[in-house]
mmCIF file of C-alpha atoms and ligand atoms in Angstrom:
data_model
loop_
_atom_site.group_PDB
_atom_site.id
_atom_site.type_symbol
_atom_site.label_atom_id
_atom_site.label_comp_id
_atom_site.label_asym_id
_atom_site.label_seq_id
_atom_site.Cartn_x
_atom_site.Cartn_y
_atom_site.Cartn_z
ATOM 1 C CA UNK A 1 -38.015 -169.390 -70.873
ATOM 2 C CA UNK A 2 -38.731 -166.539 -73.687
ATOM 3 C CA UNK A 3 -40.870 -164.553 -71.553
ATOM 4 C CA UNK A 4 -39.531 -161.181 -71.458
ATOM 5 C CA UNK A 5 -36.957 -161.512 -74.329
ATOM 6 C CA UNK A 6 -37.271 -159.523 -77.149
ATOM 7 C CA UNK A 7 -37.749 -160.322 -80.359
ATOM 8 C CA UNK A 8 -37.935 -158.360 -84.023
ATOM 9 C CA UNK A 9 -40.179 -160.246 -86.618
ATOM 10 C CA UNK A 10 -39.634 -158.806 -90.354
ATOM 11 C CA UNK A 11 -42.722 -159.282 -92.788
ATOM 12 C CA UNK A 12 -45.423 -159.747 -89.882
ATOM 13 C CA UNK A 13 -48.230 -158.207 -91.715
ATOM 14 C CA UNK A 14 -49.504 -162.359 -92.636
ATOM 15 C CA UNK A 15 -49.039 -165.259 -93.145
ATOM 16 C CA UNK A 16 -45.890 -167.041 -91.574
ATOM 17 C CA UNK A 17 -44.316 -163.737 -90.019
ATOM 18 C CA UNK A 18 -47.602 -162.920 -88.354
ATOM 19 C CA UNK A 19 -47.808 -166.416 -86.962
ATOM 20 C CA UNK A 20 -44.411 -166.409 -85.489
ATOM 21 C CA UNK A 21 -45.295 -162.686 -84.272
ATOM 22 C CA UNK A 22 -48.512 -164.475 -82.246
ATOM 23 C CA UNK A 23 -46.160 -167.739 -81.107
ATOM 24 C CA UNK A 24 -43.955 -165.536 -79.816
ATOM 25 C CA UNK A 25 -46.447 -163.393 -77.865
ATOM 26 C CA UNK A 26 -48.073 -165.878 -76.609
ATOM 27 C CA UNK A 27 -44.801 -166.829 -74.530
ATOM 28 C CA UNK A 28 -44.479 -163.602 -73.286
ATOM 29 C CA UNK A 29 -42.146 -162.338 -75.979
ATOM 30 C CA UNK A 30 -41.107 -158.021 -76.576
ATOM 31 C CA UNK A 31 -41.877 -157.901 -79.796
ATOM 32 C CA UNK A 32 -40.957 -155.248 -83.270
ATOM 33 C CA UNK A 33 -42.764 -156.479 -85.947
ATOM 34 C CA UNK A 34 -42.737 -155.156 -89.594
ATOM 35 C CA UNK A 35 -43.716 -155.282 -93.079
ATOM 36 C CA UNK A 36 -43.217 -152.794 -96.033
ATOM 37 C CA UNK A 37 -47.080 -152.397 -96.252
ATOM 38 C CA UNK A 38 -49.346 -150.536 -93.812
ATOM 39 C CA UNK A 39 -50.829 -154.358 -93.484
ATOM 40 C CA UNK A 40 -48.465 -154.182 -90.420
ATOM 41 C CA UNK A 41 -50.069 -152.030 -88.291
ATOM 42 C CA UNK A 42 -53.134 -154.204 -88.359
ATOM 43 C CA UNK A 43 -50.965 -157.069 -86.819
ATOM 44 C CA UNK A 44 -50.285 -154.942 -83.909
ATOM 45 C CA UNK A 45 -53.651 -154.280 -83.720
ATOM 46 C CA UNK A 46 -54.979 -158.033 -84.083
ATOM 47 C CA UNK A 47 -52.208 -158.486 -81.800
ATOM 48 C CA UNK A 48 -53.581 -155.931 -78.581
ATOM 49 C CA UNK A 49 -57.019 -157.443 -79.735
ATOM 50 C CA UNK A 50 -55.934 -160.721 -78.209
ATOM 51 C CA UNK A 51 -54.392 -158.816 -74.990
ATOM 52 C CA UNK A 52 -50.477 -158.483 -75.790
ATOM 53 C CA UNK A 53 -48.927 -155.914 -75.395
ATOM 54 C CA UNK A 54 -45.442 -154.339 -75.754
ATOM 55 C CA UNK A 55 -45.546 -154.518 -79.834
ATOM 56 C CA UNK A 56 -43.680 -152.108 -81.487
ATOM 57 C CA UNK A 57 -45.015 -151.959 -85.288
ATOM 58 C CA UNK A 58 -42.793 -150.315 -88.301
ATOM 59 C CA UNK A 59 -43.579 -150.077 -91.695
ATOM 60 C CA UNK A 60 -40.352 -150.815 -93.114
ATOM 61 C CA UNK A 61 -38.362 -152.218 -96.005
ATOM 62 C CA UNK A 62 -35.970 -154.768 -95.629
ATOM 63 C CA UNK A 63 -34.011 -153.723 -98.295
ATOM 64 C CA UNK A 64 -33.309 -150.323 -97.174
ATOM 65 C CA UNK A 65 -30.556 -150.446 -94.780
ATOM 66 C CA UNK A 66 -31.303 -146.480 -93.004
ATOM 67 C CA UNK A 67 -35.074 -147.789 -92.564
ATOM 68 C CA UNK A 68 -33.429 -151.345 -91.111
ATOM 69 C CA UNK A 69 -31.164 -149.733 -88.863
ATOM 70 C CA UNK A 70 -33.711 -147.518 -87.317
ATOM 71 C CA UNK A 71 -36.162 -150.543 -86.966
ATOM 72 C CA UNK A 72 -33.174 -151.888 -84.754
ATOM 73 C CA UNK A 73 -32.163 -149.057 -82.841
ATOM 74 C CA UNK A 74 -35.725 -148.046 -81.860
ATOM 75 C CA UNK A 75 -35.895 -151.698 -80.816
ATOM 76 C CA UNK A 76 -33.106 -151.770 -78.507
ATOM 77 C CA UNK A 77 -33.714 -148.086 -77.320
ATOM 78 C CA UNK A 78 -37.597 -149.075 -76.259
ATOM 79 C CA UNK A 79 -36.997 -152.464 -74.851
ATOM 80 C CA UNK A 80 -32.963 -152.207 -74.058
ATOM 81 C CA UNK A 81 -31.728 -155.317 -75.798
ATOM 82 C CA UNK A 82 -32.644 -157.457 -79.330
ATOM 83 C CA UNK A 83 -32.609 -161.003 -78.413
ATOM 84 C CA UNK A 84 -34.067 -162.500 -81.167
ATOM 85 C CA UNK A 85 -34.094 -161.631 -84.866
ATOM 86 C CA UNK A 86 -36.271 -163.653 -87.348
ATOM 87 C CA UNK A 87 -35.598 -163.152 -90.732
ATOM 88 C CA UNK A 88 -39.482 -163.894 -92.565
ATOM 89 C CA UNK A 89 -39.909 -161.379 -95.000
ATOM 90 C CA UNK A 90 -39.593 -163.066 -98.656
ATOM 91 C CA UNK A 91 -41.018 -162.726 -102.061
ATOM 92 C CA UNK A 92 -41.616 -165.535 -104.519
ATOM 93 C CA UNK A 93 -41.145 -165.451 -108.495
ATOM 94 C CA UNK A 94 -42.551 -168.089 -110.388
ATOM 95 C CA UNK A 95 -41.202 -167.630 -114.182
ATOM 96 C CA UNK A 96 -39.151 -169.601 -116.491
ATOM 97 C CA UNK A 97 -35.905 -168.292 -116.717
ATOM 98 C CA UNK A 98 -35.678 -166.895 -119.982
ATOM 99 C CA UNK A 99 -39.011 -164.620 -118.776
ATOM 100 C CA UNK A 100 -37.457 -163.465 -115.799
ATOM 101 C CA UNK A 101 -36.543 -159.528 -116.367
ATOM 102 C CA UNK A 102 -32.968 -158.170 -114.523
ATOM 103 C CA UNK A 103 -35.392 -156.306 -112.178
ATOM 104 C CA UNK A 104 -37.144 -158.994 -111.212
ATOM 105 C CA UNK A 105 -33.978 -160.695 -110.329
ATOM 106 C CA UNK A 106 -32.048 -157.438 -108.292
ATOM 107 C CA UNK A 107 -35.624 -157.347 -106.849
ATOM 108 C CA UNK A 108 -36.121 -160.787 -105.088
ATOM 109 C CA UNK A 109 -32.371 -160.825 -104.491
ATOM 110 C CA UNK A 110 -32.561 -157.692 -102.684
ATOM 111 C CA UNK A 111 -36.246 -158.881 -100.637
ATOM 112 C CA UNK A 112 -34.900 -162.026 -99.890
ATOM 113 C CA UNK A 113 -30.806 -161.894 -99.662
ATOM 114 C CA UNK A 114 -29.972 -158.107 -99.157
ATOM 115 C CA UNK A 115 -32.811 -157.924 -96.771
ATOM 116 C CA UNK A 116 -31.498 -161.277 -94.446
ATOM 117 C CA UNK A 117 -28.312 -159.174 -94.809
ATOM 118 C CA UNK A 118 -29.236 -155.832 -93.354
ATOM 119 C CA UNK A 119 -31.022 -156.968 -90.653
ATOM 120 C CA UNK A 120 -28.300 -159.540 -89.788
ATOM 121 C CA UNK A 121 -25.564 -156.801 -89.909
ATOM 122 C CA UNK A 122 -28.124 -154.191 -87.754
ATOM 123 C CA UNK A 123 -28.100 -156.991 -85.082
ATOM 124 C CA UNK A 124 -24.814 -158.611 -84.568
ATOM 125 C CA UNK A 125 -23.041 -155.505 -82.688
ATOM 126 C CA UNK A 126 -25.809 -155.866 -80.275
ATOM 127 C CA UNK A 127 -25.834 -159.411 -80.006
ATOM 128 C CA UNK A 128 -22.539 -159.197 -79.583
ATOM 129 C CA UNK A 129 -21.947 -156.631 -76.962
ATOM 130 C CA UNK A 130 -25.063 -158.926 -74.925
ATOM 131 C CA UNK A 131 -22.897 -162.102 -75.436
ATOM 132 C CA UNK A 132 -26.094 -163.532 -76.649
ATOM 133 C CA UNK A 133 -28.673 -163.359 -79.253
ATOM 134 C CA UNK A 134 -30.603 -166.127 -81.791
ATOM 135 C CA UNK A 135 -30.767 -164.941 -85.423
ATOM 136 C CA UNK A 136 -33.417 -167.608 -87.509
ATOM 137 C CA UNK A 137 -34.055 -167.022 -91.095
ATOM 138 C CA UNK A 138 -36.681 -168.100 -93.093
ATOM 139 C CA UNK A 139 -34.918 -170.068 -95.872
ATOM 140 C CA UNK A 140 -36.481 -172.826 -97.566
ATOM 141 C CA UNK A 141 -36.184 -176.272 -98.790
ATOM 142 C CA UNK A 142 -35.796 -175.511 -102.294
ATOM 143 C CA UNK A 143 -32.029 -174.796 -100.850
ATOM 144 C CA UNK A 144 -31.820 -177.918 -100.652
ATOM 145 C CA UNK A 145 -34.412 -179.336 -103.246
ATOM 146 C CA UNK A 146 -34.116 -176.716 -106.404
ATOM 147 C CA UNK A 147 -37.406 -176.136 -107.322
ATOM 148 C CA UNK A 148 -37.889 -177.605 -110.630
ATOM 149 C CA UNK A 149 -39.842 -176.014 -112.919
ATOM 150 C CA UNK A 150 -39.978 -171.853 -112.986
ATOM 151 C CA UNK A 151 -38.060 -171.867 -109.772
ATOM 152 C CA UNK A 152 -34.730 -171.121 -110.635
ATOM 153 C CA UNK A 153 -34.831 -167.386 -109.411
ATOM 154 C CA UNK A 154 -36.360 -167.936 -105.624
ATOM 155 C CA UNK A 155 -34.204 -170.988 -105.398
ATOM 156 C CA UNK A 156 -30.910 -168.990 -106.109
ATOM 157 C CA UNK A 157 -31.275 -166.390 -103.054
ATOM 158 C CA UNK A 158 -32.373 -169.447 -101.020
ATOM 159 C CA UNK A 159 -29.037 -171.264 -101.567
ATOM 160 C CA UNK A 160 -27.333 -167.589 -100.838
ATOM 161 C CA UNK A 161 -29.471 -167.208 -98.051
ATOM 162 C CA UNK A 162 -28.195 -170.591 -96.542
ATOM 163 C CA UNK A 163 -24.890 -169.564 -98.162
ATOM 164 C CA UNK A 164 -24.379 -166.461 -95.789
ATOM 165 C CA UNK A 165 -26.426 -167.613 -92.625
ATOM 166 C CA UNK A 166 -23.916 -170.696 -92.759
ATOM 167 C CA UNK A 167 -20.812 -168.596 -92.805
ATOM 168 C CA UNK A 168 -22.542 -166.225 -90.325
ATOM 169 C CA UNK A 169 -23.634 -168.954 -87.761
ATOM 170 C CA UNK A 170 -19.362 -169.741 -87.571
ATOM 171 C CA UNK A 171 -18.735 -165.995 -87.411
ATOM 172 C CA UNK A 172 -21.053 -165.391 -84.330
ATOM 173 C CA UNK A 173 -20.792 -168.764 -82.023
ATOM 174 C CA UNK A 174 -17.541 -167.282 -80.393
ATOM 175 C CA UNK A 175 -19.784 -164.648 -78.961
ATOM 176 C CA UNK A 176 -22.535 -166.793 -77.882
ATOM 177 C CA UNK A 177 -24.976 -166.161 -80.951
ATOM 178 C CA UNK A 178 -26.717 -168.639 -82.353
ATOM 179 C CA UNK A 179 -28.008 -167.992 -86.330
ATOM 180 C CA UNK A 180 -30.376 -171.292 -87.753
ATOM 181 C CA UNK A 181 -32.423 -171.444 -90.690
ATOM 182 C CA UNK A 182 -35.944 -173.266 -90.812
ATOM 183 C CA UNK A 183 -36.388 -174.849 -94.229
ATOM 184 C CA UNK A 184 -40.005 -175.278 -94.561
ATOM 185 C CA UNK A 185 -41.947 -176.984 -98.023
ATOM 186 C CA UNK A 186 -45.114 -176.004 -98.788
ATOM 187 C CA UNK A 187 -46.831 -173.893 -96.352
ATOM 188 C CA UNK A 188 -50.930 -172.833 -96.819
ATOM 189 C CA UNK A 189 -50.208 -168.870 -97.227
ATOM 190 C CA UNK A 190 -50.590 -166.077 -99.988
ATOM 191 C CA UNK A 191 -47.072 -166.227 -100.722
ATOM 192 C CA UNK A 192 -46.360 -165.701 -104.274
ATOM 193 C CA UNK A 193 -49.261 -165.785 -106.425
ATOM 194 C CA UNK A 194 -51.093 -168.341 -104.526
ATOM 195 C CA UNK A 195 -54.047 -167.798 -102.054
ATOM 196 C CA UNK A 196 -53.884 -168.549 -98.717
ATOM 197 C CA UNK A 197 -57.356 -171.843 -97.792
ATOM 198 C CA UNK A 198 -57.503 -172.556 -101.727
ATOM 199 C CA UNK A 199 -58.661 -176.065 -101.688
ATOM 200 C CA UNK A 200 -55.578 -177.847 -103.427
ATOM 201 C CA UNK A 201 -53.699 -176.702 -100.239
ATOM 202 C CA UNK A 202 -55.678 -178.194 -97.529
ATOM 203 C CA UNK A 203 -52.830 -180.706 -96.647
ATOM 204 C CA UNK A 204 -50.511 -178.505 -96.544
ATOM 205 C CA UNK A 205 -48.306 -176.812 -94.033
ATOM 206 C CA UNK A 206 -50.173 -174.172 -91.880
ATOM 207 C CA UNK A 207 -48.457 -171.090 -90.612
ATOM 208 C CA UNK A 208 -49.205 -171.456 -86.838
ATOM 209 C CA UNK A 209 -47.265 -174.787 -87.701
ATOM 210 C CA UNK A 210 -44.207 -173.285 -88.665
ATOM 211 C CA UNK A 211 -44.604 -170.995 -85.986
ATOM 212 C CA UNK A 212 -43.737 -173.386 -83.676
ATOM 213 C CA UNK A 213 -41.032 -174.586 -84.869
ATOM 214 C CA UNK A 214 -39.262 -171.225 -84.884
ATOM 215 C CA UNK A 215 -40.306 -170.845 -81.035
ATOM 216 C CA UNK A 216 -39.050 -174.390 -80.363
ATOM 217 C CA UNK A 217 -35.595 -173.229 -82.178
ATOM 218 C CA UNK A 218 -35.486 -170.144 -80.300
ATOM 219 C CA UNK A 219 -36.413 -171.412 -77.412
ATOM 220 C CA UNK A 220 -33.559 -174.520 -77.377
ATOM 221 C CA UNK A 221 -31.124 -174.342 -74.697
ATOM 222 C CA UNK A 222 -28.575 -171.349 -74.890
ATOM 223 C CA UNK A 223 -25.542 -173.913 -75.323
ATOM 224 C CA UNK A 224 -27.490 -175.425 -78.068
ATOM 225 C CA UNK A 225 -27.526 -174.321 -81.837
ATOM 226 C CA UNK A 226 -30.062 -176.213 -84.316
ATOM 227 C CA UNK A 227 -29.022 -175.496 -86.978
ATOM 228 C CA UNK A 228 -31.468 -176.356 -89.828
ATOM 229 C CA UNK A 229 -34.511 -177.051 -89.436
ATOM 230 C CA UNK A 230 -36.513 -178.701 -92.739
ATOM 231 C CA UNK A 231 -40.179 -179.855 -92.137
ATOM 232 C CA UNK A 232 -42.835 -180.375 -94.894
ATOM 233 C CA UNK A 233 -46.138 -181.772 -95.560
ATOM 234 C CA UNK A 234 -46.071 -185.343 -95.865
ATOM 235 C CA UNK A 235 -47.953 -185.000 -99.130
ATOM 236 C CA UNK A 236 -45.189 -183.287 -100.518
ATOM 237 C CA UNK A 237 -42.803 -185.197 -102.782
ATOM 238 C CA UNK A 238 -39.015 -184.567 -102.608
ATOM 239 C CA UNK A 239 -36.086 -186.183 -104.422
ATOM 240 C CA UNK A 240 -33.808 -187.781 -101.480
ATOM 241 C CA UNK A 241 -30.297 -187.010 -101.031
HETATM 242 O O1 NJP B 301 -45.301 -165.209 -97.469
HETATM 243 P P1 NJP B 301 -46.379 -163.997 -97.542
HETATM 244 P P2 NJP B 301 -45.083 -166.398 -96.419
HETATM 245 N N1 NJP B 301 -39.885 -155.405 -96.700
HETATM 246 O O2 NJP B 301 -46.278 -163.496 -98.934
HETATM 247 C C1 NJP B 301 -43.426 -159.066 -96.194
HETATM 248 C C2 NJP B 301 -40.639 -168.464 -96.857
HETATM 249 N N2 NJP B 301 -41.253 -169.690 -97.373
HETATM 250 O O3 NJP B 301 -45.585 -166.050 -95.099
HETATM 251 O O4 NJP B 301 -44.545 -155.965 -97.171
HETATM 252 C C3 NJP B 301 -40.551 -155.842 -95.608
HETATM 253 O O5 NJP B 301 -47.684 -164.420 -96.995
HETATM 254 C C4 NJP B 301 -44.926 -158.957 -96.494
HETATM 255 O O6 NJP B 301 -45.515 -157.811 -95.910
HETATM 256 P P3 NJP B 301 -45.878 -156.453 -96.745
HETATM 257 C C5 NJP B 301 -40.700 -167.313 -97.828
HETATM 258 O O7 NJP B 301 -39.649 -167.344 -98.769
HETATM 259 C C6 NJP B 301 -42.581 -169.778 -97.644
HETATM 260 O O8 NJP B 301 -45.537 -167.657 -97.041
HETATM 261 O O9 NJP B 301 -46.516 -155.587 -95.721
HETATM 262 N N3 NJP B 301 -41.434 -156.826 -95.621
HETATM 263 C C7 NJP B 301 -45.460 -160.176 -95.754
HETATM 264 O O10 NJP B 301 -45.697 -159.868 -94.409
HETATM 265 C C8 NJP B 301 -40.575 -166.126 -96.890
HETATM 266 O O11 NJP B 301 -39.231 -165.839 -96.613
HETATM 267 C C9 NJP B 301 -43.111 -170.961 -98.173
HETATM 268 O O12 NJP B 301 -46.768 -156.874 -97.859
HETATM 269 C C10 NJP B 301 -41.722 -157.387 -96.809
HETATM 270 C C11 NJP B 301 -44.324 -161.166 -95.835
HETATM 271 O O13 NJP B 301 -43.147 -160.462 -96.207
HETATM 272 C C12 NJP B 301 -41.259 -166.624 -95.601
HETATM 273 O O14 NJP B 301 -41.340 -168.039 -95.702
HETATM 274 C C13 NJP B 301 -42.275 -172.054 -98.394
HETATM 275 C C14 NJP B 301 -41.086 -156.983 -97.989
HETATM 276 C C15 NJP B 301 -44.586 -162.246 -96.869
HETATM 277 O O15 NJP B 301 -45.763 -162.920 -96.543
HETATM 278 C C16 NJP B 301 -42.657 -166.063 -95.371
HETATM 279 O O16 NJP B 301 -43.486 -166.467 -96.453
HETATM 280 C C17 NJP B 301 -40.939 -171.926 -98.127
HETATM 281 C C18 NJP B 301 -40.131 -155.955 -97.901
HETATM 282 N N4 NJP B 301 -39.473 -155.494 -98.980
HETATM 283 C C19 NJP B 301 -40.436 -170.759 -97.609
HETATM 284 N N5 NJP B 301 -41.568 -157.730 -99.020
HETATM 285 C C20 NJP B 301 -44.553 -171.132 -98.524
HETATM 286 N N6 NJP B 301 -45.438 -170.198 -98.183
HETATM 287 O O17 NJP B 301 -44.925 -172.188 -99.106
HETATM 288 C C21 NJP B 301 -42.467 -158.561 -98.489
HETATM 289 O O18 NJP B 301 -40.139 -172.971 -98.376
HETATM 290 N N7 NJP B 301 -42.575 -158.361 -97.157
#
């Protein structure tokens, strides 16, 4: 059902983003992958290495909108449409909030916010004119779930995030495109200032796992929106709402 749609994949160069990169190759998925590091080319590389092909790799910053708009046009010019956006790229901060400086706020706002923003903004006139396109962002369940302790900052552009892809989701259904958020817990990565296998992690969510779910959302029906998507590893406690 995906194969030969084509997707763009922002911060592919690990963890989750380079997962969903492989899912989505591996059911015959276009694909633009990037990453503001030269980590990214590697993907494409690892990528070929395991016989796909048609990978398009950009080192780009989501929070510069000329960069993001020529990731997208470049996209649509190579492959002739964008049918799938996902929204990975994210940073973490992990600081109580009188240590958080003003940059570090602007910053994460503009990774994780301004950057969901751009690309969603790139996409939507093609989408649009295609009467079809599915637009998943990598939120998380602290939008739900505040994070309790030195968590206040990455929560925020979480709850913006799910803020804006809500709003967007209602904007875009009239032309047949679909925008979702997956709201994962913990996930086994290098995100933040954790390391990816560290032994405290073991039970908890792997990338490839994730993964799927985004390909299952993406892959639903066309007259069928999920629209949230929260998973986590059972060993993870949450307060219930
Ligand atoms: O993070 P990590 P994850 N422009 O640090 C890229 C959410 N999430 O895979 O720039 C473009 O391994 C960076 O590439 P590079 C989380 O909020 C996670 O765990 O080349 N790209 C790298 O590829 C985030 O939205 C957990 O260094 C930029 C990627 O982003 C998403 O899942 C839990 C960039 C980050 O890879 C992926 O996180 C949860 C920029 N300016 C939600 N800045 C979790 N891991 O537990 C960074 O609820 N990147």
């Amino acid at each position: 059902m995906l194969n030969g749609q084509v997707a763009i994949v922002t911060g592919a160069s690990r963890g989750i983003g380079k997962a969903i990169a492989l899912e989505l190759a591996k059911h015959g998925v276009k694909l633009t992958i990037t990453g503001s590091s030269d980590e990214i080319h590697r993907t494409k590389r690892d990528l070929e290495d395991e016989g796909y092909q048609d990978i398009f790799s950009f080192r780009a910053d989501v929070t510069k909108e000329l960069e993001v708009e020529q990731v997208v046009q470049a996209t649509k010019t190579a492959f002739g449409a964008v049918d799938i956006l996902v929204n990975n790229a994210g940073v973490g901060v992990s600081k109580k909030v009188e240590d958080i400086t003003v940059e570090e706020w602007k910053k994460t706002f503009e990774v994780n916010v301004q950057g969901v923003f751009l690309y969603t903004k790139a996409v939507t006139p093609i989408m649009k004119q295609q009467q079809s396109g599915t637009i998943v962002t990598l939120s998380s369940d602290v939008a739900r779930y505040s994070l309790p302790e030195k968590g206040s900052l990455y929560t925020a552009t979480k709850y913006a995030v799910q803020g804006f892809i809500g709003s967007v989701a209602q904007e875009l259904q009239q032309y047949g495109v679909r925008a979702s958020t997956i709201n994962p817990g913990l996930v086994d990565t290098n995100f933040g200032d954790t390391k990816q296998g560290e032994a405290a992690k073991t039970d908890w969510l792997k990338a490839d796992e994730v993964a799927e779910a985004v390909r299952y959302m993406v892959e639903a029906p066309k007259h069928m929106v999920i629209d949230e998507m929260y998973l986590h590893p059972l060993c993870q406690q949450y307060p219930r709402t």
